[in-house]
mmCIF file of C-alpha atoms in Angstrom:
data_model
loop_
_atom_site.group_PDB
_atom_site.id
_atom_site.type_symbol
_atom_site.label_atom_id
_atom_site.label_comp_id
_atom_site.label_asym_id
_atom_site.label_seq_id
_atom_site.Cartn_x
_atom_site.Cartn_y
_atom_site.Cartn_z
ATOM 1 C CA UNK A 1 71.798 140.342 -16.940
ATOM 2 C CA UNK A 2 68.965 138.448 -15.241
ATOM 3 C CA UNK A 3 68.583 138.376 -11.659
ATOM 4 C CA UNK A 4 68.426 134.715 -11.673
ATOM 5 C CA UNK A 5 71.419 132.760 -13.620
ATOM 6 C CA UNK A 6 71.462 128.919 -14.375
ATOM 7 C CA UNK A 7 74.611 127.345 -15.940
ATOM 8 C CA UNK A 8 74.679 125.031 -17.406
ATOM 9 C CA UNK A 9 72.004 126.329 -20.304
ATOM 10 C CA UNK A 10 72.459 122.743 -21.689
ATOM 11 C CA UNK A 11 73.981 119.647 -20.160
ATOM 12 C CA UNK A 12 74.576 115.868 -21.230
ATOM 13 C CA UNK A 13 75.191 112.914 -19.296
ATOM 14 C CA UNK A 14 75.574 109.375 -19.586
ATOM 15 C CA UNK A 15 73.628 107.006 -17.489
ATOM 16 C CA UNK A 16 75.006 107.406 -13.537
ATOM 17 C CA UNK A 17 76.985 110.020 -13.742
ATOM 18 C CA UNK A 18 76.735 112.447 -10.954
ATOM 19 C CA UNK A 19 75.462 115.605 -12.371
ATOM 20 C CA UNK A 20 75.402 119.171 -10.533
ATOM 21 C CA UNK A 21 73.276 121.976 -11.537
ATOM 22 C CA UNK A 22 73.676 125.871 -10.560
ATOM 23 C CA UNK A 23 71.557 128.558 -9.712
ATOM 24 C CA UNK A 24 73.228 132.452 -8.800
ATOM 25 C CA UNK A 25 71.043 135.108 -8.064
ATOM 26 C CA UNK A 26 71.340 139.026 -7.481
ATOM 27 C CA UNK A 27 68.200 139.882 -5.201
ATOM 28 C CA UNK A 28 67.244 139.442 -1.880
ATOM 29 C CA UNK A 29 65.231 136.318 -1.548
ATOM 30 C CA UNK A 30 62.862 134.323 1.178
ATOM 31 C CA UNK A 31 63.532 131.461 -1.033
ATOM 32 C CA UNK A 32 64.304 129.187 -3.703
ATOM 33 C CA UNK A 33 63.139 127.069 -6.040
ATOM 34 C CA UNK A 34 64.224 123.948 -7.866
ATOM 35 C CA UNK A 35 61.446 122.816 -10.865
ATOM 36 C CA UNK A 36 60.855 120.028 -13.566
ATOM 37 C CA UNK A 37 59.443 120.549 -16.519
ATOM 38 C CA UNK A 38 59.175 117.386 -18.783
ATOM 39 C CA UNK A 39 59.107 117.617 -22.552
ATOM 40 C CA UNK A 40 55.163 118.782 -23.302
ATOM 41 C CA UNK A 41 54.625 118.241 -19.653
ATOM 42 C CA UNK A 42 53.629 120.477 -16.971
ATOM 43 C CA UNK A 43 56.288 121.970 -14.510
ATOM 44 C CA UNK A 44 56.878 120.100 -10.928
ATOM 45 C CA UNK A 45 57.760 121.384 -8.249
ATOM 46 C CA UNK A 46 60.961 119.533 -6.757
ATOM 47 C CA UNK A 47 62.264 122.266 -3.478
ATOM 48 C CA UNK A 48 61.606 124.657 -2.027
ATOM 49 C CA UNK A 49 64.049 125.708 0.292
ATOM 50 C CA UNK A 50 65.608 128.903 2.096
ATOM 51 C CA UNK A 51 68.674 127.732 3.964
ATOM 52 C CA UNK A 52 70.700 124.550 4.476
ATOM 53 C CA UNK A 53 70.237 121.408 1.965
ATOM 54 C CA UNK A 54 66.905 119.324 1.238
ATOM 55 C CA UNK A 55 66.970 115.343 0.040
ATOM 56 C CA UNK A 56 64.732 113.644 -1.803
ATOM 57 C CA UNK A 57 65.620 110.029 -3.209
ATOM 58 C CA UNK A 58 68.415 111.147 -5.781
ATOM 59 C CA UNK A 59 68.091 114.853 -5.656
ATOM 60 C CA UNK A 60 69.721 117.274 -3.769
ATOM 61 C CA UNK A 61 69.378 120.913 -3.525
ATOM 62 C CA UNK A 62 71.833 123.259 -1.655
ATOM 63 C CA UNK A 63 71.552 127.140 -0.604
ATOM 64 C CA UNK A 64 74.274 129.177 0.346
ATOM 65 C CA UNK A 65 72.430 132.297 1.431
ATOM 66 C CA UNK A 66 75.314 134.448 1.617
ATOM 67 C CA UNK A 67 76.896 133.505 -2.025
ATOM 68 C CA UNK A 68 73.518 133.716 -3.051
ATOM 69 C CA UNK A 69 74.211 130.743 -4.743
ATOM 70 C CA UNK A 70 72.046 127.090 -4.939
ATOM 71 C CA UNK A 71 73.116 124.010 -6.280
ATOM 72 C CA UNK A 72 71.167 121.372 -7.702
ATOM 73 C CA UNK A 73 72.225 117.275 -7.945
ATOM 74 C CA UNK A 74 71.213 114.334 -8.930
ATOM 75 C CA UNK A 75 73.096 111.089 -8.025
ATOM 76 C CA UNK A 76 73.175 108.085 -10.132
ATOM 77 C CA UNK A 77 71.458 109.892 -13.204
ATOM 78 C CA UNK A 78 68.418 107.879 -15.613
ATOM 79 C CA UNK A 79 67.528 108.733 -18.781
ATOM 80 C CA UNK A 80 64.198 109.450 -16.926
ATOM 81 C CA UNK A 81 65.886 112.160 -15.676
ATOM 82 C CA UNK A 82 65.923 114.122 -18.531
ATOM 83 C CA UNK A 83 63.795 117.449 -18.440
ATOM 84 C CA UNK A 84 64.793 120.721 -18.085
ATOM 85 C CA UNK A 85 65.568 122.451 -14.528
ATOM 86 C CA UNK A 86 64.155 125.714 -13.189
ATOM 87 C CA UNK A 87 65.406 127.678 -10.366
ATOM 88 C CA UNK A 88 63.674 130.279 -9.509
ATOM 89 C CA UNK A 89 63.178 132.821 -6.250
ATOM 90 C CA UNK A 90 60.737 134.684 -4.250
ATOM 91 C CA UNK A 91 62.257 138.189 -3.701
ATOM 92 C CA UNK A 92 59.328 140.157 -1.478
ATOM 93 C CA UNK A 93 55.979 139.568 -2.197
ATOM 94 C CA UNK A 94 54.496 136.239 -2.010
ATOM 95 C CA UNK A 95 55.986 133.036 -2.150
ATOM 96 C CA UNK A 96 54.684 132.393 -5.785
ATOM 97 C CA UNK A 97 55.627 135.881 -7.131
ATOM 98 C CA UNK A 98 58.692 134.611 -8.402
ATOM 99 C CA UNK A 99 61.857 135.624 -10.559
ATOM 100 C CA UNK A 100 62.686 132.095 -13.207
ATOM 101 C CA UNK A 101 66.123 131.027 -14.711
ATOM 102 C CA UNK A 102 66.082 130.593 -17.909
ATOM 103 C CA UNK A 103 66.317 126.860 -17.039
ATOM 104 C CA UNK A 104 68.655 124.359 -17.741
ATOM 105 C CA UNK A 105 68.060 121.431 -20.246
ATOM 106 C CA UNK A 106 69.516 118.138 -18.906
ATOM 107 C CA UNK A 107 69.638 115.261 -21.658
ATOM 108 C CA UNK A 108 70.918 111.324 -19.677
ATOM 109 C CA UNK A 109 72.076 108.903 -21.966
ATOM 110 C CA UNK A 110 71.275 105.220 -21.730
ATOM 111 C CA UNK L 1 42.986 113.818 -6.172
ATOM 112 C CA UNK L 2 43.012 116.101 -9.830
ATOM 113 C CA UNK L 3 46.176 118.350 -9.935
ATOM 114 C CA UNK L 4 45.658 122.040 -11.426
ATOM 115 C CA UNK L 5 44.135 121.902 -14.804
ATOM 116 C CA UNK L 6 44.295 124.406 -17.710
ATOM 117 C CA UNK L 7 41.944 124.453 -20.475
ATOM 118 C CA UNK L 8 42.643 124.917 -23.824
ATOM 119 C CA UNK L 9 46.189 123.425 -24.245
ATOM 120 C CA UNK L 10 46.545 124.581 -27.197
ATOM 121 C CA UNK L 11 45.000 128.004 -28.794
ATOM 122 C CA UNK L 12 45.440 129.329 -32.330
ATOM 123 C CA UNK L 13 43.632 132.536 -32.650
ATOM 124 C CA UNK L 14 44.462 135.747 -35.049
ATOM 125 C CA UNK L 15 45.908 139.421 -34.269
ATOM 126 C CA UNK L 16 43.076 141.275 -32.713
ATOM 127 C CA UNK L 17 41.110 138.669 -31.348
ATOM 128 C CA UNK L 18 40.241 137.019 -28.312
ATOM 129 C CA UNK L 19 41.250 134.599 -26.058
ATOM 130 C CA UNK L 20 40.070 133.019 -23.126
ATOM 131 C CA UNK L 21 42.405 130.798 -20.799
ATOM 132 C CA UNK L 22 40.889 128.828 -17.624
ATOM 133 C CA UNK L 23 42.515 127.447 -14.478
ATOM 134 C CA UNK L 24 41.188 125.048 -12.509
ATOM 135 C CA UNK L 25 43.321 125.070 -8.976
ATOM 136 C CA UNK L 26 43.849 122.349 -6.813
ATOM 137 C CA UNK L 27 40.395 121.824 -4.596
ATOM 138 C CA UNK L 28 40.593 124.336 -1.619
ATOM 139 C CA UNK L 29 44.029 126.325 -2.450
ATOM 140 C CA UNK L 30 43.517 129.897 -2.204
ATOM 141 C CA UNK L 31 46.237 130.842 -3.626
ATOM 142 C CA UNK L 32 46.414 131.001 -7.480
ATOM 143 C CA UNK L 33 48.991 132.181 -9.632
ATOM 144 C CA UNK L 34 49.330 132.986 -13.531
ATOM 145 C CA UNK L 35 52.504 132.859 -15.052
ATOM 146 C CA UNK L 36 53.868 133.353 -18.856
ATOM 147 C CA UNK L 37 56.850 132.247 -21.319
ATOM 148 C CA UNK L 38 57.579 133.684 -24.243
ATOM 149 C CA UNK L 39 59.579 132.125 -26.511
ATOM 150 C CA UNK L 40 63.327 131.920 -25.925
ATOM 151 C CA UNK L 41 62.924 133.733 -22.455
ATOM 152 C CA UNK L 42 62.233 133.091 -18.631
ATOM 153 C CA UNK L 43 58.929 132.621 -17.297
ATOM 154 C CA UNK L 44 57.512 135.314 -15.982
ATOM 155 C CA UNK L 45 55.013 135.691 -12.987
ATOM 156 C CA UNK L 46 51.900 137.546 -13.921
ATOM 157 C CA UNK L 47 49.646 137.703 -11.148
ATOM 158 C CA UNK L 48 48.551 135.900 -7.873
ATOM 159 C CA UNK L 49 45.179 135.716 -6.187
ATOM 160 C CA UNK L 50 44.076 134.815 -2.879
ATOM 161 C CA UNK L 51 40.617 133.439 -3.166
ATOM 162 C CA UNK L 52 38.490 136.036 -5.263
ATOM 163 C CA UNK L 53 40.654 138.539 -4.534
ATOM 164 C CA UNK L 54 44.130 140.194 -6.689
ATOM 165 C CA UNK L 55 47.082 140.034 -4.246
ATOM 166 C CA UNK L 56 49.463 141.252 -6.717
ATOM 167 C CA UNK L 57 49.162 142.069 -10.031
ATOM 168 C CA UNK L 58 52.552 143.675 -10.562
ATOM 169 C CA UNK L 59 53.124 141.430 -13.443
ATOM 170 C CA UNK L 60 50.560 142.118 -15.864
ATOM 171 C CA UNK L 61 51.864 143.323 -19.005
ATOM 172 C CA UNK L 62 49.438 145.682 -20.222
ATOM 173 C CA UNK L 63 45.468 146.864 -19.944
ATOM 174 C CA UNK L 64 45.181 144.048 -22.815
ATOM 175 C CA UNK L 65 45.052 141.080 -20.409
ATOM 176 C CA UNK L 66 42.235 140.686 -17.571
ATOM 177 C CA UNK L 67 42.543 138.183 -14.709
ATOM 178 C CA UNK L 68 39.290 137.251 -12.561
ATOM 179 C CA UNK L 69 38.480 134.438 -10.308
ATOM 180 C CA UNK L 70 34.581 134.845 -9.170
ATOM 181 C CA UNK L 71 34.335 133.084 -6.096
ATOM 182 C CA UNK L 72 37.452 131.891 -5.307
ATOM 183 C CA UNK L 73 37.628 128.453 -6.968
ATOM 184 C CA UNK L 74 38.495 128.713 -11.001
ATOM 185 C CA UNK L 75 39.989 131.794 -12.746
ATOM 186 C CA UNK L 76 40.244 133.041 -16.295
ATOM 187 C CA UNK L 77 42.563 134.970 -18.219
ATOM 188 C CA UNK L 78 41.531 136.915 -21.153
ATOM 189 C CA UNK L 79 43.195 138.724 -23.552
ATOM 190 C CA UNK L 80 41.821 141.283 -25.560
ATOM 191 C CA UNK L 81 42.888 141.970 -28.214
ATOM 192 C CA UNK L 82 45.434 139.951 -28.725
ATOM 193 C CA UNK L 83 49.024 141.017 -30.086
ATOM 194 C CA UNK L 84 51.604 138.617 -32.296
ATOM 195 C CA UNK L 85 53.769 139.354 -29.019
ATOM 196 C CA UNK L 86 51.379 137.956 -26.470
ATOM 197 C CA UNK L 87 52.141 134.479 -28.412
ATOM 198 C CA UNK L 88 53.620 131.739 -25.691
ATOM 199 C CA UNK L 89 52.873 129.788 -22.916
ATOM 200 C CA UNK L 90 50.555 130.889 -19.906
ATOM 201 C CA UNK L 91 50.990 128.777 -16.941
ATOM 202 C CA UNK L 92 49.146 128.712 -13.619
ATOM 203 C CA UNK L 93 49.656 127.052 -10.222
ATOM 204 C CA UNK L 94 48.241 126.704 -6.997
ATOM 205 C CA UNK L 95 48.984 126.446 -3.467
ATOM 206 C CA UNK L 96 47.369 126.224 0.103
ATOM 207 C CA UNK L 97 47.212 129.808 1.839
ATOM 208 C CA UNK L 98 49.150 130.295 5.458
ATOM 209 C CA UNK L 99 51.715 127.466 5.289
ATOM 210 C CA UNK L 100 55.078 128.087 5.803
ATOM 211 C CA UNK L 101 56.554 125.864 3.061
ATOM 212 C CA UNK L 102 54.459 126.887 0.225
ATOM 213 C CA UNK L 103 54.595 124.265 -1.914
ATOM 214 C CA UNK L 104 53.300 125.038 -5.432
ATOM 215 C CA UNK L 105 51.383 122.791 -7.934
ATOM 216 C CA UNK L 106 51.481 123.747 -11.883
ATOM 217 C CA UNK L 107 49.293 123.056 -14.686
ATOM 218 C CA UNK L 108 50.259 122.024 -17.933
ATOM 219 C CA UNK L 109 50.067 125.287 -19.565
ATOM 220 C CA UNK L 110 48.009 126.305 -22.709
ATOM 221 C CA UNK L 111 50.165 127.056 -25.710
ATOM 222 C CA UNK L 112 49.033 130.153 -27.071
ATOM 223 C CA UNK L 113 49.853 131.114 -30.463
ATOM 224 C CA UNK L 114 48.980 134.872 -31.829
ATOM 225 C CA UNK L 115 49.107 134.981 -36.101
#
Protein backbone atom coordinates (compact mmCIF):
# COMPACT_ATOMS: atom_id res chain seq x y z
CA UNK A 1 0.00 0.00 0.00
CA UNK A 2 1.48 3.42 -0.79
CA UNK A 3 1.78 6.00 1.70
CA UNK A 4 0.05 8.40 -0.46
CA UNK A 5 -3.53 7.22 -2.01
CA UNK A 6 -5.52 9.17 -4.75
CA UNK A 7 -9.04 7.95 -5.74
CA UNK A 8 -10.29 8.42 -8.14
CA UNK A 9 -7.33 6.66 -10.47
CA UNK A 10 -9.56 7.87 -13.40
CA UNK A 11 -12.44 10.30 -13.51
CA UNK A 12 -14.88 11.79 -16.27
CA UNK A 13 -16.91 14.74 -16.31
CA UNK A 14 -19.05 16.67 -18.43
CA UNK A 15 -18.57 20.33 -18.89
CA UNK A 16 -19.54 22.19 -15.25
CA UNK A 17 -19.91 19.63 -13.22
CA UNK A 18 -18.44 20.03 -9.84
CA UNK A 19 -15.75 17.54 -9.52
CA UNK A 20 -13.87 16.50 -6.13
CA UNK A 21 -10.61 14.83 -6.00
CA UNK A 22 -8.97 12.84 -2.90
CA UNK A 23 -5.77 12.48 -1.46
CA UNK A 24 -5.22 9.96 2.02
CA UNK A 25 -1.98 9.57 3.35
CA UNK A 26 -0.24 7.34 6.13
CA UNK A 27 2.91 9.49 7.24
CA UNK A 28 3.52 12.36 9.13
CA UNK A 29 3.66 15.34 6.89
CA UNK A 30 4.69 19.33 6.97
CA UNK A 31 2.65 19.44 3.91
CA UNK A 32 0.81 18.82 0.88
CA UNK A 33 0.73 19.06 -2.47
CA UNK A 34 -1.81 19.43 -5.24
CA UNK A 35 0.00 19.20 -9.08
CA UNK A 36 -0.93 19.41 -12.89
CA UNK A 37 0.54 17.64 -15.27
CA UNK A 38 -0.85 18.25 -18.86
CA UNK A 39 -0.69 15.61 -21.56
CA UNK A 40 3.30 15.85 -22.80
CA UNK A 41 3.50 18.84 -20.58
CA UNK A 42 5.50 19.57 -17.64
CA UNK A 43 3.99 19.26 -14.05
CA UNK A 44 2.54 22.63 -12.25
CA UNK A 45 2.45 23.26 -9.22
CA UNK A 46 -1.24 24.24 -8.07
CA UNK A 47 -0.96 24.18 -3.62
CA UNK A 48 0.83 23.87 -1.39
CA UNK A 49 -0.73 23.82 1.77
CA UNK A 50 -0.43 22.39 5.48
CA UNK A 51 -3.66 23.23 7.25
CA UNK A 52 -7.02 24.85 6.51
CA UNK A 53 -8.23 25.36 2.68
CA UNK A 54 -6.43 27.47 -0.20
CA UNK A 55 -8.52 29.20 -3.35
CA UNK A 56 -7.47 29.90 -6.46
CA UNK A 57 -10.08 30.95 -9.28
CA UNK A 58 -11.93 27.46 -9.59
CA UNK A 59 -9.76 25.29 -7.49
CA UNK A 60 -9.92 24.38 -4.14
CA UNK A 61 -7.77 22.34 -1.99
CA UNK A 62 -8.68 21.16 1.59
CA UNK A 63 -6.45 19.47 4.50
CA UNK A 64 -7.75 17.78 7.31
CA UNK A 65 -4.57 17.20 9.28
CA UNK A 66 -5.96 14.85 11.64
CA UNK A 67 -7.81 12.43 8.93
CA UNK A 68 -4.80 12.88 7.13
CA UNK A 69 -6.92 13.40 4.40
CA UNK A 70 -6.92 16.43 1.42
CA UNK A 71 -9.42 17.10 -0.98
CA UNK A 72 -9.09 18.58 -4.22
CA UNK A 73 -12.09 20.65 -6.38
CA UNK A 74 -12.72 22.26 -9.15
CA UNK A 75 -15.99 24.23 -9.69
CA UNK A 76 -17.60 24.72 -12.95
CA UNK A 77 -15.22 22.16 -14.79
CA UNK A 78 -13.64 22.99 -18.78
CA UNK A 79 -12.45 20.66 -20.95
CA UNK A 80 -9.21 22.69 -20.31
CA UNK A 81 -9.28 21.15 -17.24
CA UNK A 82 -8.32 17.97 -18.23
CA UNK A 83 -4.79 16.70 -16.99
CA UNK A 84 -3.98 14.46 -14.50
CA UNK A 85 -3.75 15.44 -10.60
CA UNK A 86 -0.87 14.77 -8.22
CA UNK A 87 -0.93 14.93 -4.56
CA UNK A 88 1.89 14.48 -3.03
CA UNK A 89 3.62 15.22 0.69
CA UNK A 90 6.68 16.28 2.40
CA UNK A 91 7.16 13.82 5.34
CA UNK A 92 10.69 15.15 7.12
CA UNK A 93 13.27 16.31 5.10
CA UNK A 94 12.85 19.13 2.82
CA UNK A 95 9.94 20.53 1.39
CA UNK A 96 10.71 19.00 -2.13
CA UNK A 97 11.68 15.51 -0.81
CA UNK A 98 8.39 14.32 -1.43
CA UNK A 99 6.17 11.04 -1.37
CA UNK A 100 3.65 11.22 -5.08
CA UNK A 101 0.14 9.60 -5.63
CA UNK A 102 -0.06 7.76 -8.27
CA UNK A 103 -2.16 10.65 -9.68
CA UNK A 104 -5.45 10.90 -10.84
CA UNK A 105 -6.44 11.33 -14.58
CA UNK A 106 -9.36 13.79 -14.97
CA UNK A 107 -10.95 13.75 -18.63
CA UNK A 108 -14.05 17.12 -18.97
CA UNK A 109 -16.29 16.71 -21.67
CA UNK A 110 -17.47 19.53 -23.88
CA UNK B 1 11.31 35.07 -17.08
CA UNK B 2 12.43 31.15 -18.48
CA UNK B 3 10.86 28.45 -16.18
CA UNK B 4 13.18 25.28 -15.36
CA UNK B 5 14.41 23.69 -18.47
CA UNK B 6 15.53 20.08 -19.14
CA UNK B 7 17.57 19.09 -21.98
CA UNK B 8 17.19 16.29 -23.97
CA UNK B 9 13.38 15.63 -23.92
CA UNK B 10 13.65 12.78 -25.33
CA UNK B 11 16.72 10.10 -25.09
CA UNK B 12 17.00 6.72 -26.81
CA UNK B 13 20.19 5.13 -25.83
CA UNK B 14 21.10 1.16 -25.49
CA UNK B 15 21.73 -1.22 -22.31
CA UNK B 16 25.12 -0.31 -21.06
CA UNK B 17 25.49 3.02 -22.21
CA UNK B 18 25.41 6.43 -21.19
CA UNK B 19 23.32 9.11 -20.56
CA UNK B 20 23.54 12.53 -19.69
CA UNK B 21 20.41 14.63 -18.43
CA UNK B 22 20.72 18.58 -17.71
CA UNK B 23 18.63 20.96 -15.61
CA UNK B 24 18.55 24.31 -15.97
CA UNK B 25 16.74 25.85 -12.60
CA UNK B 26 14.91 28.85 -12.37
CA UNK B 27 17.62 31.97 -12.20
CA UNK B 28 18.75 32.27 -8.48
CA UNK B 29 16.80 29.14 -6.78
CA UNK B 30 19.06 27.21 -4.73
CA UNK B 31 17.20 24.63 -4.31
CA UNK B 32 17.11 21.88 -7.02
CA UNK B 33 15.49 18.72 -7.07
CA UNK B 34 15.59 15.47 -9.39
CA UNK B 35 12.79 13.34 -9.50
CA UNK B 36 11.85 9.96 -11.58
CA UNK B 37 8.71 7.90 -13.03
CA UNK B 38 8.81 4.75 -14.13
CA UNK B 39 6.28 3.48 -16.03
CA UNK B 40 2.96 2.59 -14.42
CA UNK B 41 4.24 3.90 -10.94
CA UNK B 42 4.53 7.13 -8.70
CA UNK B 43 7.13 9.57 -9.11
CA UNK B 44 9.73 9.25 -7.07
CA UNK B 45 12.08 11.95 -5.48
CA UNK B 46 15.70 11.31 -6.18
CA UNK B 47 17.73 13.91 -4.80
CA UNK B 48 17.77 17.67 -3.78
CA UNK B 49 20.58 20.19 -3.78
CA UNK B 50 21.09 23.39 -2.22
CA UNK B 51 23.36 25.39 -4.41
CA UNK B 52 26.51 23.12 -5.21
CA UNK B 53 25.92 21.19 -2.49
CA UNK B 54 23.77 17.38 -1.95
CA UNK B 55 21.16 18.00 0.79
CA UNK B 56 19.72 14.67 0.47
CA UNK B 57 20.38 12.04 -1.64
CA UNK B 58 18.28 9.38 0.05
CA UNK B 59 16.63 8.68 -3.18
CA UNK B 60 19.18 7.59 -5.47
CA UNK B 61 18.66 4.22 -6.67
CA UNK B 62 21.95 2.81 -7.05
CA UNK B 63 25.96 3.74 -7.53
CA UNK B 64 24.76 3.73 -11.38
CA UNK B 65 23.37 7.29 -11.33
CA UNK B 66 25.61 10.50 -10.42
CA UNK B 67 24.08 13.91 -9.61
CA UNK B 68 26.41 17.17 -9.67
CA UNK B 69 25.68 20.78 -9.88
CA UNK B 70 29.25 22.75 -10.14
CA UNK B 71 28.57 26.03 -8.94
CA UNK B 72 25.29 26.14 -7.97
CA UNK B 73 23.37 27.17 -11.12
CA UNK B 74 22.75 23.98 -13.67
CA UNK B 75 23.02 20.28 -12.69
CA UNK B 76 23.43 17.01 -14.53
CA UNK B 77 22.41 13.61 -14.06
CA UNK B 78 24.28 10.80 -15.48
CA UNK B 79 23.76 7.41 -15.66
CA UNK B 80 26.23 4.94 -16.16
CA UNK B 81 25.66 2.33 -17.37
CA UNK B 82 22.43 2.32 -18.04
CA UNK B 83 19.88 -0.63 -17.21
CA UNK B 84 16.43 -1.54 -19.34
CA UNK B 85 14.96 -0.64 -15.74
CA UNK B 86 16.31 2.86 -15.47
CA UNK B 87 13.88 3.51 -18.64
CA UNK B 88 11.22 6.53 -17.68
CA UNK B 89 10.88 9.91 -16.99
CA UNK B 90 13.44 12.09 -14.91
CA UNK B 91 12.00 15.26 -13.77
CA UNK B 92 13.57 18.22 -11.97
CA UNK B 93 12.30 21.36 -10.22
CA UNK B 94 13.35 24.27 -8.50
CA UNK B 95 12.60 26.52 -5.77
CA UNK B 96 13.89 29.65 -3.79
CA UNK B 97 15.86 28.57 -0.50
CA UNK B 98 14.45 29.95 3.14
CA UNK B 99 10.80 30.68 2.27
CA UNK B 100 8.23 29.36 4.16
CA UNK B 101 5.81 28.40 1.35
CA UNK B 102 8.12 26.64 -0.89
CA UNK B 103 6.66 26.84 -3.94
CA UNK B 104 8.16 24.48 -6.56
CA UNK B 105 8.65 24.97 -10.36
CA UNK B 106 9.04 21.68 -12.72
CA UNK B 107 10.56 21.08 -15.95
CA UNK B 108 9.19 19.21 -18.63
CA UNK B 109 11.01 16.10 -18.04
CA UNK B 110 13.29 14.12 -20.50
CA UNK B 111 11.80 10.82 -21.56
CA UNK B 112 14.35 8.35 -21.19
CA UNK B 113 14.12 5.16 -22.88
CA UNK B 114 16.78 2.17 -22.04
CA UNK B 115 16.71 -0.81 -25.12
Amino acid sequence: KNEVEQSPQNLTAQEGEFITINCSYSVGISALHWLQQHPGGGIVSLFMLSSGKKKHGRLIATINIQEKHSSLHITASHPRDSAVYICAVSSGGSQGNLIFGKGTKLSVKP
Amino acid sequence: EAGVTQFPSHSVIEKGQTVTLRCDPISGHDNLYWYRRVMGKEIKFLLHFVKESKQDESGMPNNRFLAERTGGTYSTLKVQPAELEDSGVYFCASSQWGEANEKLFFGSGTQLSVL
